[in-house]
CSV table of N, CA, C and O in Angstrom, one decimal:
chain,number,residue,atom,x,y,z
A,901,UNK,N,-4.1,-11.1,-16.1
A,901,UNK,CA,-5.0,-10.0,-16.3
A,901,UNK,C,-6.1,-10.4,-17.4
A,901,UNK,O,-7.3,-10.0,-17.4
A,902,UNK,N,-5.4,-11.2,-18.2
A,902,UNK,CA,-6.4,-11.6,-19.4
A,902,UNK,C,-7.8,-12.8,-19.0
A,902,UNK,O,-8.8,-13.1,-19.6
A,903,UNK,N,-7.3,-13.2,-17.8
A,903,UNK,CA,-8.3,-14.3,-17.4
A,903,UNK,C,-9.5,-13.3,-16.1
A,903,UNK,O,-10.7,-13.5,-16.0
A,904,UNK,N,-8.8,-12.3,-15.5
A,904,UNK,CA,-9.5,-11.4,-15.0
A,904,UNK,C,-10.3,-11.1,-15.6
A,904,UNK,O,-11.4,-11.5,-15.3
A,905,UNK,N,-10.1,-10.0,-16.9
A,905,UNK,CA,-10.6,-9.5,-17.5
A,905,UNK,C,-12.0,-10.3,-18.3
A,905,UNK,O,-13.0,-9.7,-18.5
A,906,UNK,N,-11.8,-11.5,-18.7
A,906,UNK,CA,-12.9,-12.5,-18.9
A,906,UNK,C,-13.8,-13.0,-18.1
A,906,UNK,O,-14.9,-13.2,-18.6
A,907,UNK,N,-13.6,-13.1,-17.0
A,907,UNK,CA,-14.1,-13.0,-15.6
A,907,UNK,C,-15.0,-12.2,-15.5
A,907,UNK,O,-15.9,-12.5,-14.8
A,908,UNK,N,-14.8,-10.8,-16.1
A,908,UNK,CA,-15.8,-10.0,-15.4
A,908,UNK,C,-17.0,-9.8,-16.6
A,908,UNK,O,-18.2,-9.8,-16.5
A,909,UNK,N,-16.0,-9.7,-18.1
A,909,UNK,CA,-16.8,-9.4,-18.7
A,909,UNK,C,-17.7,-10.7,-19.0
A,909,UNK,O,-18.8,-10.3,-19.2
A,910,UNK,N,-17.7,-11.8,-19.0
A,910,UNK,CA,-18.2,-13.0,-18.9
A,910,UNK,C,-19.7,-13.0,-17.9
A,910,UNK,O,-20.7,-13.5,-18.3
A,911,UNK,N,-19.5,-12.4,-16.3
A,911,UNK,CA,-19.8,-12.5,-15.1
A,911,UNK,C,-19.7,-13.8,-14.7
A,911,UNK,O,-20.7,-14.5,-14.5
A,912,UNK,N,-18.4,-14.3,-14.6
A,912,UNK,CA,-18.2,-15.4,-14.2
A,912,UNK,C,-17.1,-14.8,-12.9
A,912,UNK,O,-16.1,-14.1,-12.9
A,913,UNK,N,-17.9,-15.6,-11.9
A,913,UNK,CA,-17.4,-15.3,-10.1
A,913,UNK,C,-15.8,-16.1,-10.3
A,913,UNK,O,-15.6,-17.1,-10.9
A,914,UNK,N,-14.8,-15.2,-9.5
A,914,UNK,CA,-13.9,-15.3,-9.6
A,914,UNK,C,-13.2,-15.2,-7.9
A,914,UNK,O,-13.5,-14.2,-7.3
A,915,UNK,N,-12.4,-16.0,-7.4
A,915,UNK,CA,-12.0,-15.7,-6.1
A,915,UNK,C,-10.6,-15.0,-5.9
A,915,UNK,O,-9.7,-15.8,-5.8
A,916,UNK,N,-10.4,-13.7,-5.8
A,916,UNK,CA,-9.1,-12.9,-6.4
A,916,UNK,C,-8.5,-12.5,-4.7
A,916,UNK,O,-8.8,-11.4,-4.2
A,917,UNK,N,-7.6,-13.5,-3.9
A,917,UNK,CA,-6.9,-12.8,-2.7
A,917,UNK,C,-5.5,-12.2,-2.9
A,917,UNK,O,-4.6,-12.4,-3.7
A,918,UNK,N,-5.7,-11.2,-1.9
A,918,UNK,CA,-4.1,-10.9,-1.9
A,918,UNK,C,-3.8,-10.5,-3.6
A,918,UNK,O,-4.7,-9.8,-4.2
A,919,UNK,N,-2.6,-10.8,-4.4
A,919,UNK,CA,-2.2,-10.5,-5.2
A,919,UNK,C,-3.0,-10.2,-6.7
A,919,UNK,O,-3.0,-9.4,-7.6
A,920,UNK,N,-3.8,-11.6,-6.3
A,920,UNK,CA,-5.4,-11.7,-7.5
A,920,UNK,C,-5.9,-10.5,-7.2
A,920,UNK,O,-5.9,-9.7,-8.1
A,921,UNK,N,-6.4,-10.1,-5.6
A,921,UNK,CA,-7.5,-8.9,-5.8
A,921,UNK,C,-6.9,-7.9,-6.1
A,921,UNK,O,-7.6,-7.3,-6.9
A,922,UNK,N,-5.5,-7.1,-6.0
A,922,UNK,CA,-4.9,-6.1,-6.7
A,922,UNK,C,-5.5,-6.3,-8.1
A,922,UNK,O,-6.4,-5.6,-8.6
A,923,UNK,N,-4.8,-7.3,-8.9
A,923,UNK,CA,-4.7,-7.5,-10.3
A,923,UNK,C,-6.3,-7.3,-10.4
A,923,UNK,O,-6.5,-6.4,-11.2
A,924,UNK,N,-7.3,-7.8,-9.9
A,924,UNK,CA,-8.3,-7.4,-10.2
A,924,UNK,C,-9.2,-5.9,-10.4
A,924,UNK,O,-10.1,-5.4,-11.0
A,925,UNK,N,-8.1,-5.4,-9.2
A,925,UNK,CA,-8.5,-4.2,-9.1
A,925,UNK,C,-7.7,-3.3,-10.5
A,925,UNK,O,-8.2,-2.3,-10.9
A,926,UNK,N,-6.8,-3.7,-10.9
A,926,UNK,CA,-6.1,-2.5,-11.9
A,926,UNK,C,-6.9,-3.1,-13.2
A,926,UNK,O,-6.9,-2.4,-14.2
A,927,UNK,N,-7.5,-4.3,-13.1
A,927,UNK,CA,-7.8,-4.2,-15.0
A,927,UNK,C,-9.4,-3.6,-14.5
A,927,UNK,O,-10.0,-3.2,-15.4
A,928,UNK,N,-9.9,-3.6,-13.5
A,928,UNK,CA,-11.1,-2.5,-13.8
A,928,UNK,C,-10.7,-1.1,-14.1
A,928,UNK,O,-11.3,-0.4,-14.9
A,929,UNK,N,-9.7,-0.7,-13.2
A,929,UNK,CA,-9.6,0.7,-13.0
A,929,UNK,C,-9.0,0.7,-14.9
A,929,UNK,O,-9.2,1.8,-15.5
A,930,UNK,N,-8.5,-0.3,-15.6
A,930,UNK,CA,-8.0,0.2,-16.6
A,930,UNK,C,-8.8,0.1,-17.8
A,930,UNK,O,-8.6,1.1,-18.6
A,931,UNK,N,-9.9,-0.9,-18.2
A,931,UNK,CA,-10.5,-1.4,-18.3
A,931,UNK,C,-11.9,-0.9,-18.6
A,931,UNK,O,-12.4,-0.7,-19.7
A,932,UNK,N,-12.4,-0.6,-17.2
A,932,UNK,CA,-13.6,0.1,-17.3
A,932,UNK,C,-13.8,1.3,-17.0
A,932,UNK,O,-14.7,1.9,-17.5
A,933,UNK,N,-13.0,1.9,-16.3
A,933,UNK,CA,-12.6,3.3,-15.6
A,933,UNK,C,-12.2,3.9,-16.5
A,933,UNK,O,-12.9,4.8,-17.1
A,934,UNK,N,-10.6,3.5,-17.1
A,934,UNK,CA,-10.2,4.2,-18.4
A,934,UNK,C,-9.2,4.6,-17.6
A,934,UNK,O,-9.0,5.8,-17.9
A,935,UNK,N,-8.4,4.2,-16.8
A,935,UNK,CA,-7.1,4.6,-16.3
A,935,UNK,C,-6.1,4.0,-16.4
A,935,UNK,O,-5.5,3.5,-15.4
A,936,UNK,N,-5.6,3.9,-18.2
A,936,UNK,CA,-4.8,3.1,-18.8
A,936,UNK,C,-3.2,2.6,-18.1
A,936,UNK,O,-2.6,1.7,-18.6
A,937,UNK,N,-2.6,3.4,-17.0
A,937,UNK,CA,-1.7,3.2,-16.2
A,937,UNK,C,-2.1,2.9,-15.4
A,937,UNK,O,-1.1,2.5,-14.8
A,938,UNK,N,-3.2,2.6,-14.7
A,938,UNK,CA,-3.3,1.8,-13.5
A,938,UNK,C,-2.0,1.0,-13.0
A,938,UNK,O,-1.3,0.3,-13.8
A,939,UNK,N,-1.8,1.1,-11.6
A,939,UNK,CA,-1.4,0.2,-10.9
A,939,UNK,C,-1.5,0.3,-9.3
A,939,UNK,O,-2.1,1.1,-8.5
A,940,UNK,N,-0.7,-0.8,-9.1
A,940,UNK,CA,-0.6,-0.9,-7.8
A,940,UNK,C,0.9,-0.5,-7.0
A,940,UNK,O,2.0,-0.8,-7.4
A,941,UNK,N,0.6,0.0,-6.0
A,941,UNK,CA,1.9,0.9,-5.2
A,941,UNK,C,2.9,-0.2,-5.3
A,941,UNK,O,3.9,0.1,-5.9
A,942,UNK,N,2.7,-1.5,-4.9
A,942,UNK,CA,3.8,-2.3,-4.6
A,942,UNK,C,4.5,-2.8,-5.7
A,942,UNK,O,5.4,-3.7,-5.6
A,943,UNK,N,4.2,-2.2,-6.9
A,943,UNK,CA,5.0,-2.1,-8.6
A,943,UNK,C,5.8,-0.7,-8.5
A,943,UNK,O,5.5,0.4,-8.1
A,944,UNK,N,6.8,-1.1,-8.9
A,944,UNK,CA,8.0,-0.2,-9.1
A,944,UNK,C,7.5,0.7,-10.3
A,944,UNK,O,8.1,1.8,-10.4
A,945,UNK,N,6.5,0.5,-11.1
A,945,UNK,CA,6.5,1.3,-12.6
A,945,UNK,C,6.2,2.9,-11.7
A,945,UNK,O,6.1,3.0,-10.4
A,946,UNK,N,6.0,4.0,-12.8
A,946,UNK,CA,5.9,5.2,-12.6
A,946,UNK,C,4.6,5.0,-12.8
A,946,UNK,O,4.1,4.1,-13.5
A,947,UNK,N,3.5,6.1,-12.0
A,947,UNK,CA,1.9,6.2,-12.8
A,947,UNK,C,1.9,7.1,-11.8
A,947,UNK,O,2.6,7.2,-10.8
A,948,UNK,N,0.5,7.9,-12.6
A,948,UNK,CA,0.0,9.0,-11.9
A,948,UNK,C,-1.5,8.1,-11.2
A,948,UNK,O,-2.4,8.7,-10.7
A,949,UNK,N,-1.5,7.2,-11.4
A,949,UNK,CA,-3.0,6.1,-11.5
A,949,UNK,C,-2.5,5.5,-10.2
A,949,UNK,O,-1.4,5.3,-10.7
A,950,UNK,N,-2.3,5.1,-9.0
A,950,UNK,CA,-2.1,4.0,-7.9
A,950,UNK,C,-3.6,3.8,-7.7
A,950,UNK,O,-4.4,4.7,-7.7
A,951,UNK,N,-3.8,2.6,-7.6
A,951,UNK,CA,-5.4,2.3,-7.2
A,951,UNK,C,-5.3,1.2,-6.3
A,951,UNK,O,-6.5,0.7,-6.1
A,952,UNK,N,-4.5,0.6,-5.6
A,952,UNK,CA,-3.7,0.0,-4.4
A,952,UNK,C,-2.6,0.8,-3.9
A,952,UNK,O,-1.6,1.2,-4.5
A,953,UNK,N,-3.3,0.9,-2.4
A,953,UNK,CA,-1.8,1.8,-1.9
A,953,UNK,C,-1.4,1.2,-0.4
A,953,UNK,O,-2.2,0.6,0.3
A,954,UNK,N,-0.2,1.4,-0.2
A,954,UNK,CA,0.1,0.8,1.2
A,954,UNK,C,-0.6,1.2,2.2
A,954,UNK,O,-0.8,2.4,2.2
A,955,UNK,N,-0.9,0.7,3.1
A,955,UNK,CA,-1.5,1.2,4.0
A,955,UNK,C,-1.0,2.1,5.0
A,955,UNK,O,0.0,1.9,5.6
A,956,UNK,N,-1.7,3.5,5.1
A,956,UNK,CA,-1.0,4.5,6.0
A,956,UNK,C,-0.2,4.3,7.3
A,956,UNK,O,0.8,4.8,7.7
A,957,UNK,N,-1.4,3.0,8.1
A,957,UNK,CA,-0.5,2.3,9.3
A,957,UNK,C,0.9,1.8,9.1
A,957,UNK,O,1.6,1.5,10.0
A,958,UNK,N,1.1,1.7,8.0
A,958,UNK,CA,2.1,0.3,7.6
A,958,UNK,C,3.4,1.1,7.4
A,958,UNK,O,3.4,2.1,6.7
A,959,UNK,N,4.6,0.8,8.1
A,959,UNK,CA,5.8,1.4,7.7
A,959,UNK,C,6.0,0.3,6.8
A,959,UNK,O,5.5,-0.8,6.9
A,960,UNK,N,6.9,0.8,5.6
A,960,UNK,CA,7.3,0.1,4.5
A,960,UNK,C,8.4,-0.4,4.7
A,960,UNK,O,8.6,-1.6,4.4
A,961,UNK,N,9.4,0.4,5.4
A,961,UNK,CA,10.8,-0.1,5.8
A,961,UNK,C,10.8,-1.1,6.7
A,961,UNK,O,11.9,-1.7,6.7
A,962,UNK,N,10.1,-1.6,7.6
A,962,UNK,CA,9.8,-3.1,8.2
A,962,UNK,C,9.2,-3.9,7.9
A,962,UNK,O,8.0,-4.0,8.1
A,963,UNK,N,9.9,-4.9,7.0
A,963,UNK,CA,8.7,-6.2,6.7
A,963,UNK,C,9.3,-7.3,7.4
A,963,UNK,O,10.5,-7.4,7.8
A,964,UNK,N,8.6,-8.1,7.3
A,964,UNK,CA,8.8,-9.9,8.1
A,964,UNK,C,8.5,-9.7,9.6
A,964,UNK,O,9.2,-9.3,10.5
A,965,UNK,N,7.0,-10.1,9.4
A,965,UNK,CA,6.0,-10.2,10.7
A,965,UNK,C,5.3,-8.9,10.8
A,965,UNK,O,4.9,-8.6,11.9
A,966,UNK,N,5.0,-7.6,9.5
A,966,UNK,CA,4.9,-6.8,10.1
A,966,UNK,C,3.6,-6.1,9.5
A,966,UNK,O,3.1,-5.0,9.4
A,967,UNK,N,3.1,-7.3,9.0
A,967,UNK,CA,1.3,-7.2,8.3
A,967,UNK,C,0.9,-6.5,9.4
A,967,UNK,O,1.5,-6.4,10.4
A,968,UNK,N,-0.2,-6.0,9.0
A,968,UNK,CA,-1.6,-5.5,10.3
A,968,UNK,C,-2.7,-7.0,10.2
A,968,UNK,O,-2.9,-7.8,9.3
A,969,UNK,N,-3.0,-6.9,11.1
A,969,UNK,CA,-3.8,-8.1,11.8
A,969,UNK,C,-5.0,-7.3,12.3
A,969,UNK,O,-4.7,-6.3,13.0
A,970,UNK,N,-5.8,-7.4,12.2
A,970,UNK,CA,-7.4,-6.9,12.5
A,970,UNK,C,-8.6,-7.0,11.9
A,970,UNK,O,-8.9,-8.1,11.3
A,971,UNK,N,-9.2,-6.2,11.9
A,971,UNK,CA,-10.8,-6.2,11.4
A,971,UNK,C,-10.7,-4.2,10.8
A,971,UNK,O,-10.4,-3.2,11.4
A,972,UNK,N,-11.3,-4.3,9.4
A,972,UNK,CA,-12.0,-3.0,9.2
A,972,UNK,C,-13.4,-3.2,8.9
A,972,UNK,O,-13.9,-4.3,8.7
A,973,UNK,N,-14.1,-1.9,8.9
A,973,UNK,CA,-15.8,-2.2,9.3
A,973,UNK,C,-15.7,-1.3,7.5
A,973,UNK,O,-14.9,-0.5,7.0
A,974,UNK,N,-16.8,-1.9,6.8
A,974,UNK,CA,-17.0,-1.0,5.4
A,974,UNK,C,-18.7,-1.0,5.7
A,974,UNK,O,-19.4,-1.8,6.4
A,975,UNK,N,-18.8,-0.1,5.0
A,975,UNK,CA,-20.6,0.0,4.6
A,975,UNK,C,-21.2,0.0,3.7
A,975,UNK,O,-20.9,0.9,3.0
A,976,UNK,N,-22.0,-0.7,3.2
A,976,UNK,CA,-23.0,-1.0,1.9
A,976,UNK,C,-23.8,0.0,1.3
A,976,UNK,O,-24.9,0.4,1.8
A,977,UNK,N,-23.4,0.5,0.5
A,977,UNK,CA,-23.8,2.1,0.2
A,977,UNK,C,-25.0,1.1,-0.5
A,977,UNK,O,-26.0,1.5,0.1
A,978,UNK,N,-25.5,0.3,-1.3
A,978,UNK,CA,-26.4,0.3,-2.4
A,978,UNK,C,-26.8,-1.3,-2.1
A,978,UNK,O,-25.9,-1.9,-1.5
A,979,UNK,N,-27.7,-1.8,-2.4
A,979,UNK,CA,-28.1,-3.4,-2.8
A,979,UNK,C,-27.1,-3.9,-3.7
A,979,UNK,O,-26.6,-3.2,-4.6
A,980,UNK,N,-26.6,-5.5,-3.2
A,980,UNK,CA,-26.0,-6.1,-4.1
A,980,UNK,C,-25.5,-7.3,-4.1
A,980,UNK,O,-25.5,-7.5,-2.9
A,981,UNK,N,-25.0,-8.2,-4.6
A,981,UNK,CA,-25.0,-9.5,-3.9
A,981,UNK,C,-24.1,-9.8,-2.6
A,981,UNK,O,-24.2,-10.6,-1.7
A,982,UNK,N,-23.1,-8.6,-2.7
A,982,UNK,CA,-22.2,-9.0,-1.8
A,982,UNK,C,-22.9,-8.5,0.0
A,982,UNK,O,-22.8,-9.1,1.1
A,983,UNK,N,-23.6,-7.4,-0.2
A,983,UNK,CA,-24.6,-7.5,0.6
A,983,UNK,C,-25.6,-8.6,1.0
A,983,UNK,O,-25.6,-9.3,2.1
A,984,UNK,N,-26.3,-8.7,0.1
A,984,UNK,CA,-26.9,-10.5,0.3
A,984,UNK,C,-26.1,-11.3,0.9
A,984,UNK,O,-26.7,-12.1,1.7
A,985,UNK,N,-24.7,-11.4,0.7
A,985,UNK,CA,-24.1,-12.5,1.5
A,985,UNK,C,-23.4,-12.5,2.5
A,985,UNK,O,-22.5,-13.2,2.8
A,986,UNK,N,-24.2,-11.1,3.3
A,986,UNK,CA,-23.7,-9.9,4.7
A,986,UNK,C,-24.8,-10.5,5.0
A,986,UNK,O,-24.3,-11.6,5.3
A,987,UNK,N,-26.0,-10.7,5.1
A,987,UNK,CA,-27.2,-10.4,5.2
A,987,UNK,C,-28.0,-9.4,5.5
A,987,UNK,O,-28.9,-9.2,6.3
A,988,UNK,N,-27.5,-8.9,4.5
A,988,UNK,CA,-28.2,-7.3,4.2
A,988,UNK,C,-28.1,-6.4,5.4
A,988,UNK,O,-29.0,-5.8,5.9
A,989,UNK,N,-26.9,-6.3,5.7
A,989,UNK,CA,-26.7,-5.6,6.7
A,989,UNK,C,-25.8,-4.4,6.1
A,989,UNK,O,-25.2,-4.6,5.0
A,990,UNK,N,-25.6,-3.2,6.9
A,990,UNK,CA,-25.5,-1.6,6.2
A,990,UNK,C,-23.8,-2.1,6.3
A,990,UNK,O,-23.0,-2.0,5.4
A,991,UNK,N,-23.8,-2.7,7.5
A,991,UNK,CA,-22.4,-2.8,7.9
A,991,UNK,C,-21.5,-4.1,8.3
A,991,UNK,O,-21.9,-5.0,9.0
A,992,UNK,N,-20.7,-3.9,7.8
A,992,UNK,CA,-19.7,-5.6,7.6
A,992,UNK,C,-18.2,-5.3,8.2
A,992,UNK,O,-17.4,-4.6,7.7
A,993,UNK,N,-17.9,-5.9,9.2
A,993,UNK,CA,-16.4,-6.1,9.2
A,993,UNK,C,-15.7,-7.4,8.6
A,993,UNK,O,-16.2,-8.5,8.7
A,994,UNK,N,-14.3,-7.1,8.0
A,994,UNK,CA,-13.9,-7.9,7.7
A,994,UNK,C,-12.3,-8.2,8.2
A,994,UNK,O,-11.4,-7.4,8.3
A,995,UNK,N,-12.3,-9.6,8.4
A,995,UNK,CA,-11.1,-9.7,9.5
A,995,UNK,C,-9.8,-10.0,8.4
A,995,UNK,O,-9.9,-11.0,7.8
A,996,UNK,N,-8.8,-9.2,8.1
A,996,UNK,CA,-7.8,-9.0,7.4
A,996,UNK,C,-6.0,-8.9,7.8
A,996,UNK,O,-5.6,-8.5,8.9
A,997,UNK,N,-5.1,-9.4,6.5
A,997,UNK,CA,-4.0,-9.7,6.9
A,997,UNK,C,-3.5,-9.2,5.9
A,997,UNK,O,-3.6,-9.9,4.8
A,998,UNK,N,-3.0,-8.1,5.9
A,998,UNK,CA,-2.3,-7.6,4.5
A,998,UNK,C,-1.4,-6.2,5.1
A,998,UNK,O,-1.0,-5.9,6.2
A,999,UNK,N,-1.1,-5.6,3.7
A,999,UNK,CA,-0.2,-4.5,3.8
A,999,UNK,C,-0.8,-3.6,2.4
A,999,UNK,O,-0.1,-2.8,1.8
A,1000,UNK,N,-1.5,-3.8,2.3
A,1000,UNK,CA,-2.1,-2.9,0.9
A,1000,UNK,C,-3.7,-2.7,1.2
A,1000,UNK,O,-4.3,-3.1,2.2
A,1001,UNK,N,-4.2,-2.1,0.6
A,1001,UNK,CA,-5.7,-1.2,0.5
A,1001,UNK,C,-6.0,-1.0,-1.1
A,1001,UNK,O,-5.2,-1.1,-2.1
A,1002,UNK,N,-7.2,-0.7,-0.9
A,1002,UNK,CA,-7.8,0.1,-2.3
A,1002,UNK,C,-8.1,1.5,-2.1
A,1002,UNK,O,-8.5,2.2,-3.1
């Protein structure tokens, strides 16, 4: 979290998959948001804060082989680099393998 957190405040690019981008996700939400419990569903702690949650498709009680495999489409509400590296396009799919969301 401590090298995350330098990362951002720094603006130094950082490549955070899977377990990194959670962790990335809770030191903003804690961080800069101010949602000093943040976490993520797949932590056992108590919080009123989840800012990763399983995915509604995803039964929990089946794992091994039982990722979702596909593509979701998101949209670019505003200018920004990550856009730039869409090519400025409103709309982006992205082809993913996981069991968590933001």
């Amino acid at each position: 979290m401590m090298a995350i957190k330098w990362c951002r405040e720094k603006k130094i690019p950082m490549l955070a998959v899977c377990l990194g981008f959670q962790l990335a996700v809770i030191e903003y939400a804690r961080n800069v948001v101010g949602l000093t419990d943040a976490k993520s569903g797949e932590s056992p702690e108590i919080s009123n804060n989840v800012v990763v949650i399983d995915m509604p498709e995803h039964n929990q009680g089946q794992l091994g082989g039982t990722m979702l495999l596909g593509s979701r489409s998101f949209n670019f509400n505003q200018e920004c680099k990550l856009k730039e590296l869409y090519g400025n396009k409103d709309v982006a799919k992205e082809r993913h393998r996981h069991r968590y969301e933001v």
